[in-house]
Coordinates of C-alpha atoms in Angstrom, one line a residue:
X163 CA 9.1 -12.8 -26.6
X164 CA 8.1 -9.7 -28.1
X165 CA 9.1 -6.0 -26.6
X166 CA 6.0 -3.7 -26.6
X167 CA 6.8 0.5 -26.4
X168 CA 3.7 1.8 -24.0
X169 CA 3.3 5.7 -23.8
X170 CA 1.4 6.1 -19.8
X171 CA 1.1 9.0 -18.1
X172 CA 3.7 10.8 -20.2
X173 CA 6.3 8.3 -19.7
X174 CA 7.6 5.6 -22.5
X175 CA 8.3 2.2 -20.7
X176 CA 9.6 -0.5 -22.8
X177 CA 7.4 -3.9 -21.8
X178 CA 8.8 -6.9 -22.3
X179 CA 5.9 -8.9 -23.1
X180 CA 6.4 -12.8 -22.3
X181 CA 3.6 -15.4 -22.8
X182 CA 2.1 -16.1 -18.9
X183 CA 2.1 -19.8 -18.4
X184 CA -0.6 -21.3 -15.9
X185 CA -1.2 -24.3 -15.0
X186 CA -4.6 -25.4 -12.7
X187 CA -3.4 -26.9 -9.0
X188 CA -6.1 -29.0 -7.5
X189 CA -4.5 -29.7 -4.7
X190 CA -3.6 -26.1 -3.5
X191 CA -6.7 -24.5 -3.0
X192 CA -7.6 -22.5 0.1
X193 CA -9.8 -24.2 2.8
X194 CA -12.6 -22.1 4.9
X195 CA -12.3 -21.3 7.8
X196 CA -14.9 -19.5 10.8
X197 CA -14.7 -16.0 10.0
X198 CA -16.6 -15.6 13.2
X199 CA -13.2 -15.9 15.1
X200 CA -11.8 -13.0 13.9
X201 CA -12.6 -9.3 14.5
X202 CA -11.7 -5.3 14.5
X203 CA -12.1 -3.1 16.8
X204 CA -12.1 0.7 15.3
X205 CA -11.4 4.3 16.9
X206 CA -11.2 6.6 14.9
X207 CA -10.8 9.6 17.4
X208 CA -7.9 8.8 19.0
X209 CA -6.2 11.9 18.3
X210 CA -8.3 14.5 17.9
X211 CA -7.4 16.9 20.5
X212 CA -3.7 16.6 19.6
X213 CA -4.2 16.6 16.1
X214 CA -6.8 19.3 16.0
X215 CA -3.7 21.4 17.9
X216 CA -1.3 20.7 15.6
X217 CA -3.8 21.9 12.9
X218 CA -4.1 24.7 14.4
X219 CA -0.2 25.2 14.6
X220 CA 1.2 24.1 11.5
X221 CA -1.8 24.5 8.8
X222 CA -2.3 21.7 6.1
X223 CA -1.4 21.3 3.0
X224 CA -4.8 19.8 0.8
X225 CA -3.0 16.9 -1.7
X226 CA -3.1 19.3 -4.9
X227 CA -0.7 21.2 -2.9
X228 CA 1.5 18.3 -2.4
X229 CA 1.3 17.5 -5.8
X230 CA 2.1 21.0 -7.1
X231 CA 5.1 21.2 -5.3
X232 CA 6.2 17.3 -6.0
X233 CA 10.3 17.2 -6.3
X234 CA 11.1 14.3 -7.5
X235 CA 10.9 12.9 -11.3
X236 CA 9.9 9.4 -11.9
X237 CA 11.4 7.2 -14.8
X238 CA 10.3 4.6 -17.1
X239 CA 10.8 0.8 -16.8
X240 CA 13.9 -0.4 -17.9
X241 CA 14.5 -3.2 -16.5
X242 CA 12.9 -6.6 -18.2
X243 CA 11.0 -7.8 -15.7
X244 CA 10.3 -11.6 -17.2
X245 CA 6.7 -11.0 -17.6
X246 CA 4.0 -9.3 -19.4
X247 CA 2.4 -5.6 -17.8
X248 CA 0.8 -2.8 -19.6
X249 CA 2.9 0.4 -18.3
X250 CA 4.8 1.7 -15.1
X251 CA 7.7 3.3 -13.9
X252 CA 11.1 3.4 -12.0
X253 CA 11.6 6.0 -9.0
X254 CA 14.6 8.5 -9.3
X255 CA 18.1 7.2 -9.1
X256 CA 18.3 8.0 -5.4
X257 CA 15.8 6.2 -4.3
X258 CA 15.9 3.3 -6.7
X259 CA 19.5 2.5 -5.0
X260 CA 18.4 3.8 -1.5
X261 CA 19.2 0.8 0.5
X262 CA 17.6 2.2 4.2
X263 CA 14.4 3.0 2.8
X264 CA 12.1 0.1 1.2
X265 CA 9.0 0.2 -0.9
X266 CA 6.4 -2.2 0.6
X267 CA 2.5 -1.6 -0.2
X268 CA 0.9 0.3 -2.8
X269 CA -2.8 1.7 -3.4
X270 CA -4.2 4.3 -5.6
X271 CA -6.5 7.2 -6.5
X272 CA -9.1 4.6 -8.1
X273 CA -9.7 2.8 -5.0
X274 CA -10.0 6.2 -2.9
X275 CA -13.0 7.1 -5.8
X276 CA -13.6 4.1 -7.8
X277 CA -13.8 5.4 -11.6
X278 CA -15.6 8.6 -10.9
X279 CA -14.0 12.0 -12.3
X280 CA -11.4 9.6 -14.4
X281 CA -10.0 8.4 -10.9
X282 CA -9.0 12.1 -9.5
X283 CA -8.7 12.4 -6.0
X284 CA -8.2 16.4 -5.4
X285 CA -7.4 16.8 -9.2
X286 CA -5.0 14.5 -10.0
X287 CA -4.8 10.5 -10.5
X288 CA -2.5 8.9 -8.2
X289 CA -0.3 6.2 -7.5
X290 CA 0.3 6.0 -4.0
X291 CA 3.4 3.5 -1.9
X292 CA 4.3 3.2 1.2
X293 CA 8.1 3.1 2.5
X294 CA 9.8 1.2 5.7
X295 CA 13.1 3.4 7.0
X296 CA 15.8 1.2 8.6
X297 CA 18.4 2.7 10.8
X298 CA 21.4 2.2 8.4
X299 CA 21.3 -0.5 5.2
X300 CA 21.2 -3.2 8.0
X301 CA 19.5 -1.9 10.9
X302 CA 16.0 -2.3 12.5
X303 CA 12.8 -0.1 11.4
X304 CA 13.0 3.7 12.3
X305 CA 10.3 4.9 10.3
X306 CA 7.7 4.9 7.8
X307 CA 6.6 7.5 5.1
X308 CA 4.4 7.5 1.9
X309 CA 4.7 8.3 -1.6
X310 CA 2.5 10.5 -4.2
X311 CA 3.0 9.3 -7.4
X312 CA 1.0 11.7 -10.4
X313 CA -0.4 9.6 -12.7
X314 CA -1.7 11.2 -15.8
X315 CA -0.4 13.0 -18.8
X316 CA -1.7 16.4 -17.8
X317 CA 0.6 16.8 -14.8
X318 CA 4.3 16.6 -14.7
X319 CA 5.6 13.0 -13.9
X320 CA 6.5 13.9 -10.5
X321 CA 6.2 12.3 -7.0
X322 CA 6.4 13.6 -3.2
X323 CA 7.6 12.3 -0.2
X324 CA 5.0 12.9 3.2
X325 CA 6.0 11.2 5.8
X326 CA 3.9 9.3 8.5
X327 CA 4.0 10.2 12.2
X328 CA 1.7 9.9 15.1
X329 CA 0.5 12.4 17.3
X330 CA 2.0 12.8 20.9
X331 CA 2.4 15.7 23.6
X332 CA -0.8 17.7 24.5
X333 CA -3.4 20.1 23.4
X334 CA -0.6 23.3 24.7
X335 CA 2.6 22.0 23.3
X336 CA 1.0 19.4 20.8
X337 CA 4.1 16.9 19.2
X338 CA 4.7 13.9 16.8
X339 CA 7.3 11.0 16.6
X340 CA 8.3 8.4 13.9
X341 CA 5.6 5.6 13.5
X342 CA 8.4 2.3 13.1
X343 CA 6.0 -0.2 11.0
X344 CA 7.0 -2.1 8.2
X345 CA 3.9 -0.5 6.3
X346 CA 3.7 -3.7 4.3
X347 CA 0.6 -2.9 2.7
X348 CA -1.7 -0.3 2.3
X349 CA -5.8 0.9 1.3
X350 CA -6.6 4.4 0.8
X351 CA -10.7 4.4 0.5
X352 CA -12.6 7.8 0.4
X353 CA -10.6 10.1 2.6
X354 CA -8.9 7.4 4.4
X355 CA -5.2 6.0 4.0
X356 CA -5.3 2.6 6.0
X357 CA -1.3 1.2 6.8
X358 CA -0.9 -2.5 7.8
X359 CA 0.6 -2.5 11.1
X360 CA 1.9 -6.2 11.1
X361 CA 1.3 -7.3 14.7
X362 CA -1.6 -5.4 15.9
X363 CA -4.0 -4.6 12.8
X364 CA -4.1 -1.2 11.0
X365 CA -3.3 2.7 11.8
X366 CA -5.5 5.0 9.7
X367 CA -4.8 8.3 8.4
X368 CA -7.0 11.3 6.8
X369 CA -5.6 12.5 3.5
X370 CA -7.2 15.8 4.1
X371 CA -5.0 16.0 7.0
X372 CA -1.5 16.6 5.6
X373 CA 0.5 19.2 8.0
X374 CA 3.6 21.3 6.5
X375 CA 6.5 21.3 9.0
X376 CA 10.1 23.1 8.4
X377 CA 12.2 22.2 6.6
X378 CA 15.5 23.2 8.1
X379 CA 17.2 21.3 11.5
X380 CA 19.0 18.3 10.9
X381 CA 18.5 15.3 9.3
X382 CA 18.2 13.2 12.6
X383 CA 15.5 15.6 14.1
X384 CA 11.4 15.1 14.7
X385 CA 9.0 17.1 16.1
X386 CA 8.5 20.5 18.2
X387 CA 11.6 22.4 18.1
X388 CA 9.8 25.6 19.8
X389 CA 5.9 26.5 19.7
X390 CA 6.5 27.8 16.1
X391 CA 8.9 25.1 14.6
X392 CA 8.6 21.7 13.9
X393 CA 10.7 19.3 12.0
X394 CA 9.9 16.0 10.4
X395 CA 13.7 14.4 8.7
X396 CA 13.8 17.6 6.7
X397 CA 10.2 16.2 5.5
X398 CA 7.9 19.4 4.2
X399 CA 4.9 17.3 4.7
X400 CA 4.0 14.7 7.3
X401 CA 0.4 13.1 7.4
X402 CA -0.8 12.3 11.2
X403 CA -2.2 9.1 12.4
X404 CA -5.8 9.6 13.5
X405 CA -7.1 6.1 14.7
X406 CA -6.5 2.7 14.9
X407 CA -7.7 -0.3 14.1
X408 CA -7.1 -3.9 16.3
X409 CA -7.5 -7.1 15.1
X410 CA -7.9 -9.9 17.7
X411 CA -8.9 -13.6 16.8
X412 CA -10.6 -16.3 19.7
X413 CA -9.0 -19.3 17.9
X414 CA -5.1 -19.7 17.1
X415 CA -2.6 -17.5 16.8
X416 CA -3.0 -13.5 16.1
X417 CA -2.9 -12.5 12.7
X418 CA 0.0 -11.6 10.9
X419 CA -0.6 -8.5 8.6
X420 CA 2.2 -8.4 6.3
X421 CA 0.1 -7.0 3.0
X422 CA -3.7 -5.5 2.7
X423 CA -6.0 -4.5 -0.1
X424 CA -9.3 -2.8 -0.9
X425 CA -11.9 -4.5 -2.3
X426 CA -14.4 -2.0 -3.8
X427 CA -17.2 -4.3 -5.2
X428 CA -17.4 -6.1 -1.6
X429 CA -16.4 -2.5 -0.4
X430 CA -14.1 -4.3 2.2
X431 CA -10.8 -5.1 3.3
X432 CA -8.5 -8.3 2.8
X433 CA -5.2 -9.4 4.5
X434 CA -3.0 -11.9 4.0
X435 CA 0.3 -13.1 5.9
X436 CA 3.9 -13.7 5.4
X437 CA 4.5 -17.0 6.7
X438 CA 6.7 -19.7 6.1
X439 CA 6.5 -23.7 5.5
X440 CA 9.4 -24.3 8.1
X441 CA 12.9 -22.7 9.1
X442 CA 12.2 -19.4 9.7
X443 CA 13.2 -17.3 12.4
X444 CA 11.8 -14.0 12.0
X445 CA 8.3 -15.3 10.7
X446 CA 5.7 -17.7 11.8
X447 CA 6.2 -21.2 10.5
X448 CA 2.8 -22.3 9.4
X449 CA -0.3 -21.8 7.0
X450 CA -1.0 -18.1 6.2
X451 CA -4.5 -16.6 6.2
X452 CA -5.9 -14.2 4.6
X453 CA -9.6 -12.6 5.7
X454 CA -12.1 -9.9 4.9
X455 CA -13.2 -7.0 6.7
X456 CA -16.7 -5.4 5.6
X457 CA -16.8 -1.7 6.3
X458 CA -19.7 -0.2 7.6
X459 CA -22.9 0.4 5.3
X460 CA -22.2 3.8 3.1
X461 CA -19.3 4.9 4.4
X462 CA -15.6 4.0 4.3
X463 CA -14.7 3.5 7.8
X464 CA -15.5 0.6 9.8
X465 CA -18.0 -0.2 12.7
X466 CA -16.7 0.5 16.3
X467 CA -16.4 -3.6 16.2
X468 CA -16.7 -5.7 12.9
X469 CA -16.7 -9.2 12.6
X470 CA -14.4 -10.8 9.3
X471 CA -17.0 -12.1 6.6
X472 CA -14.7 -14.4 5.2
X473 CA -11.7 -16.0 6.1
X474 CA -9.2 -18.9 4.5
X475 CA -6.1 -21.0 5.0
X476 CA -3.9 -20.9 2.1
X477 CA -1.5 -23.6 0.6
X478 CA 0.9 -20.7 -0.4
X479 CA 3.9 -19.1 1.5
X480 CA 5.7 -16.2 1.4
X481 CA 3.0 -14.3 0.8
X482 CA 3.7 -10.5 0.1
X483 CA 0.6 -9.7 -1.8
X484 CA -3.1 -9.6 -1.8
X485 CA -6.1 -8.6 -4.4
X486 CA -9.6 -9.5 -4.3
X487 CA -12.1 -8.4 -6.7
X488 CA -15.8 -9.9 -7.4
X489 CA -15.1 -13.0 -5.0
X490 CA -11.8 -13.5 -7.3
X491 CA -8.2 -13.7 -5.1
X492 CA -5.0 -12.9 -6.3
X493 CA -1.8 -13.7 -3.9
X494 CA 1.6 -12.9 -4.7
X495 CA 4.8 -15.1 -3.2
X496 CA 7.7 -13.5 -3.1
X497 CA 9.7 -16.3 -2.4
X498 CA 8.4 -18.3 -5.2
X499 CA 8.0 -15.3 -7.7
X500 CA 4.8 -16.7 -8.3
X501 CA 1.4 -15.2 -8.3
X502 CA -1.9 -17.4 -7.6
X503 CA -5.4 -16.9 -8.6
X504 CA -7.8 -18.5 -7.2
X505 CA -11.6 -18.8 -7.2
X506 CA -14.1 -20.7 -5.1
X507 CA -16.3 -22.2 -8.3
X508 CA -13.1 -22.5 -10.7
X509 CA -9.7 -23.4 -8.6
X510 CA -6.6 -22.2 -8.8
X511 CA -3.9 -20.8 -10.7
X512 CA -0.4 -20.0 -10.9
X513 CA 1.1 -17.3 -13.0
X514 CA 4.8 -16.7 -12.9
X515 CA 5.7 -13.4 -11.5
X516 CA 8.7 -10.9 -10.9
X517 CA 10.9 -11.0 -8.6
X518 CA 11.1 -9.1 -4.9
X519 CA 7.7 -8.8 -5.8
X520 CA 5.2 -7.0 -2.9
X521 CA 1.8 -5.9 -2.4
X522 CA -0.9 -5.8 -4.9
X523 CA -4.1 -3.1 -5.9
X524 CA -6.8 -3.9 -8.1
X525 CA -7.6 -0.5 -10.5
X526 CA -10.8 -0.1 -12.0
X527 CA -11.2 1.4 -15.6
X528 CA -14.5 2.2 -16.9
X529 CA -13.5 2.2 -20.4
X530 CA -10.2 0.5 -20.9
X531 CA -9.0 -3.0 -19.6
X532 CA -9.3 -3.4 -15.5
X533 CA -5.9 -3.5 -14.2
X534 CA -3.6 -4.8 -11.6
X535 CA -0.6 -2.7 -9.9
X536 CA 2.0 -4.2 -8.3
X537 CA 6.0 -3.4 -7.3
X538 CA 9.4 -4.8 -6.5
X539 CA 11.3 -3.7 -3.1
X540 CA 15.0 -4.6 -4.5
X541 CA 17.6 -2.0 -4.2
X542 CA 18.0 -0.8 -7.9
X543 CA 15.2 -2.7 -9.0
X544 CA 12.1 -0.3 -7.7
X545 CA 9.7 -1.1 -10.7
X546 CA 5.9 0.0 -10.3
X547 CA 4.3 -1.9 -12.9
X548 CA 0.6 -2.8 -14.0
X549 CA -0.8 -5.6 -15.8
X550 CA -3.9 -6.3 -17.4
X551 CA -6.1 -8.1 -14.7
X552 CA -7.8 -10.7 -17.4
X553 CA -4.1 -11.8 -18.5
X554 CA -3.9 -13.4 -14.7
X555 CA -7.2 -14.5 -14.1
X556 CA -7.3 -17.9 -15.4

């Protein structure tokens, strides 16, 4: 074991670097199955007239904006998390012990743009995670909200809270309410922020869509006050739902979407489920899946219907992660802190891997080592942390 001091983004994070161990498993390897049985169906309008009222109401707020008036400071890694990454951080002392709101997936400026302009999406280089709200430390979903992370040394190490609501009332008194996912994973590609909705499929938002609401009212209160004021949890920002995207499958049970991922060389989007061997209550007991969804040629939407182009059973459980990159998988257990690489020509692997561990993003780096970002949900132990995408590759 060896400690490695990384300077990132104008943060130090101490890296404890521990030799990865893998071993090849023969016998759990994921078997093909019809992607034919499993489709999307995409609209991407749903909203407009709402939306285009509270536009017209409430003015938006462009993401530099956001970013300029960021209000909270990240930290570095302190924590030893019992495995070797390349840099990161912690989020501020409040939320790091915040035990109603939980970090779930987590996406970035380099798969909105891929490489281009250094990975700047509206002048800065992001990090991006989305957050599940319960009602009280031990109560059921309430909410859902994002976070802007800046990521690069010319900008203050700052993030922002926006949260996510979806559009109600009409085109004369236009409204919003609290969108209860999990948000267990999460794509932003081109404009477009797409949020796992775990038993229907996907919402999608449009990051050039970010209203500003007041910030006054009470903690408790959401949406139109009056025709001038509009509050969001004392939220400055709050970024609309636009569309939706439902999955539907003609053989065995829906799927499950408990984490998603972009895949920019195959420019489409994989899932994968949380499911367990046996025993559970609040989760299917069986095989998870995960599939692919192509978008449409040239853009970074998808087709008013798309059919999956690949799909698999996995031997894994307690999935909570996903990455796929040049027909290479990566698949993160949480409940056996182990992460799994596997390919169709060379097998499988498995890496150990953090603990609490969630969703997964594959970051792209023109000139320095390809990278992939990951993070841990537990209360006091909110670590965003990359590693070097060749050290898990097998």
């Amino acid at each position: 074991m060896r400690v490695l001091a990384v300077v990132a983004a104008g943060v130090t994070v101490a890296a404890t670097l521990v030799t990865a161990t893998t071993s090849a498993s023969a016998a759990a390897a994921p078997a093909t199955l019809p992607a034919g049985q499993f489709t999307l169906s995409a609209n991407y309008h749903q909203f407009d007239a709402v939306n285009s009222a509270l536009v017209s109401t409430l003015g938006t707020a462009a993401v530099h904006t956001v970013m300029d008036n960021a209000n909270h400071d990240r930290t570095g890694i302190t924590d030893s998390l019992g495995i070797s990454y390349e840099t990161g951080f912690s989020f501020d002392s409040g939320d790091d012990n915040d035990c109603t709101n939980y970090p779930q997936g987590i996406t970035t400026s380099r798969d909105a743009i891929g490489t281009a302009n250094s990975g700047n999406y509206d002048g800065h280089q992001l990090i991006l995670v989305s957050w599940y709200t319960k009602d009280g430390c031990d109560g059921a979903s309430s909410r859902s909200r994002i976070t802007l992370v800046d990521w690069d040394a010319t900008y203050p190490n700052k993030y922002r809270k926006v949260l996510l609501v979806e559009p109600t009332g009409t085109t004369a008194a236009p409204d919003f309410k609290d969108i209860k996912i999990h948000a267990g994973g999460v794509s932003w590609f081109g404009d477009y922020l797409y949020v796992a909705d775990t038993g229907r499929g996907m919402r999608v938002f449009d990051m050039r869509k970010i209203l500003k609401t007041n910030t006054g009212g009470t903690a408790a209160q959401i949406g139109r006050q009056n025709a001038t004021t509009y509050y969001a949890h004392n939220y400055a920002y709050v970024l609309p739902q636009i569309g939706t995207i439902t999955a539907a499958t003609t053989s065995g049970t829906n799927l499950a979407w408990s984490s998603i991922s972009l895949d920019r060389v195959s420019r489409s989007i994989v899932m994968t489920e949380y499911t367990c061997a046996s025993g559970c209550a609040d989760y299917p007991n069986r095989p998870p899946r995960a599939v692919r969804f192509p978008f449409a040629a040239g853009v970074t939407t998808f087709a008013a219907s798309t059919t999956a182009s690949q799909a698999l059973q996995l031997p894994w459980y307690k999935l909570n992660g996903v990455a796929s990159h040049n027909n290479r998988w990566w698949f993160n257990s949480s409940g056996a802190k182990q992460l799994y690489y596997w390919t169709p020509s060379a097998g499988s692997h498995t890496y150990a891997w953090v603990s609490g561990g969630e969703s997964i993003s594959y970051w792209e780096d023109a000139t320095e080592a390809d990278l992939l970002w990951s993070l841990q949900e537990q209360v006091g132990h909110r670590n965003v942390f990359a590693v070097k995408q060749a050290d898990f590759d097998g």
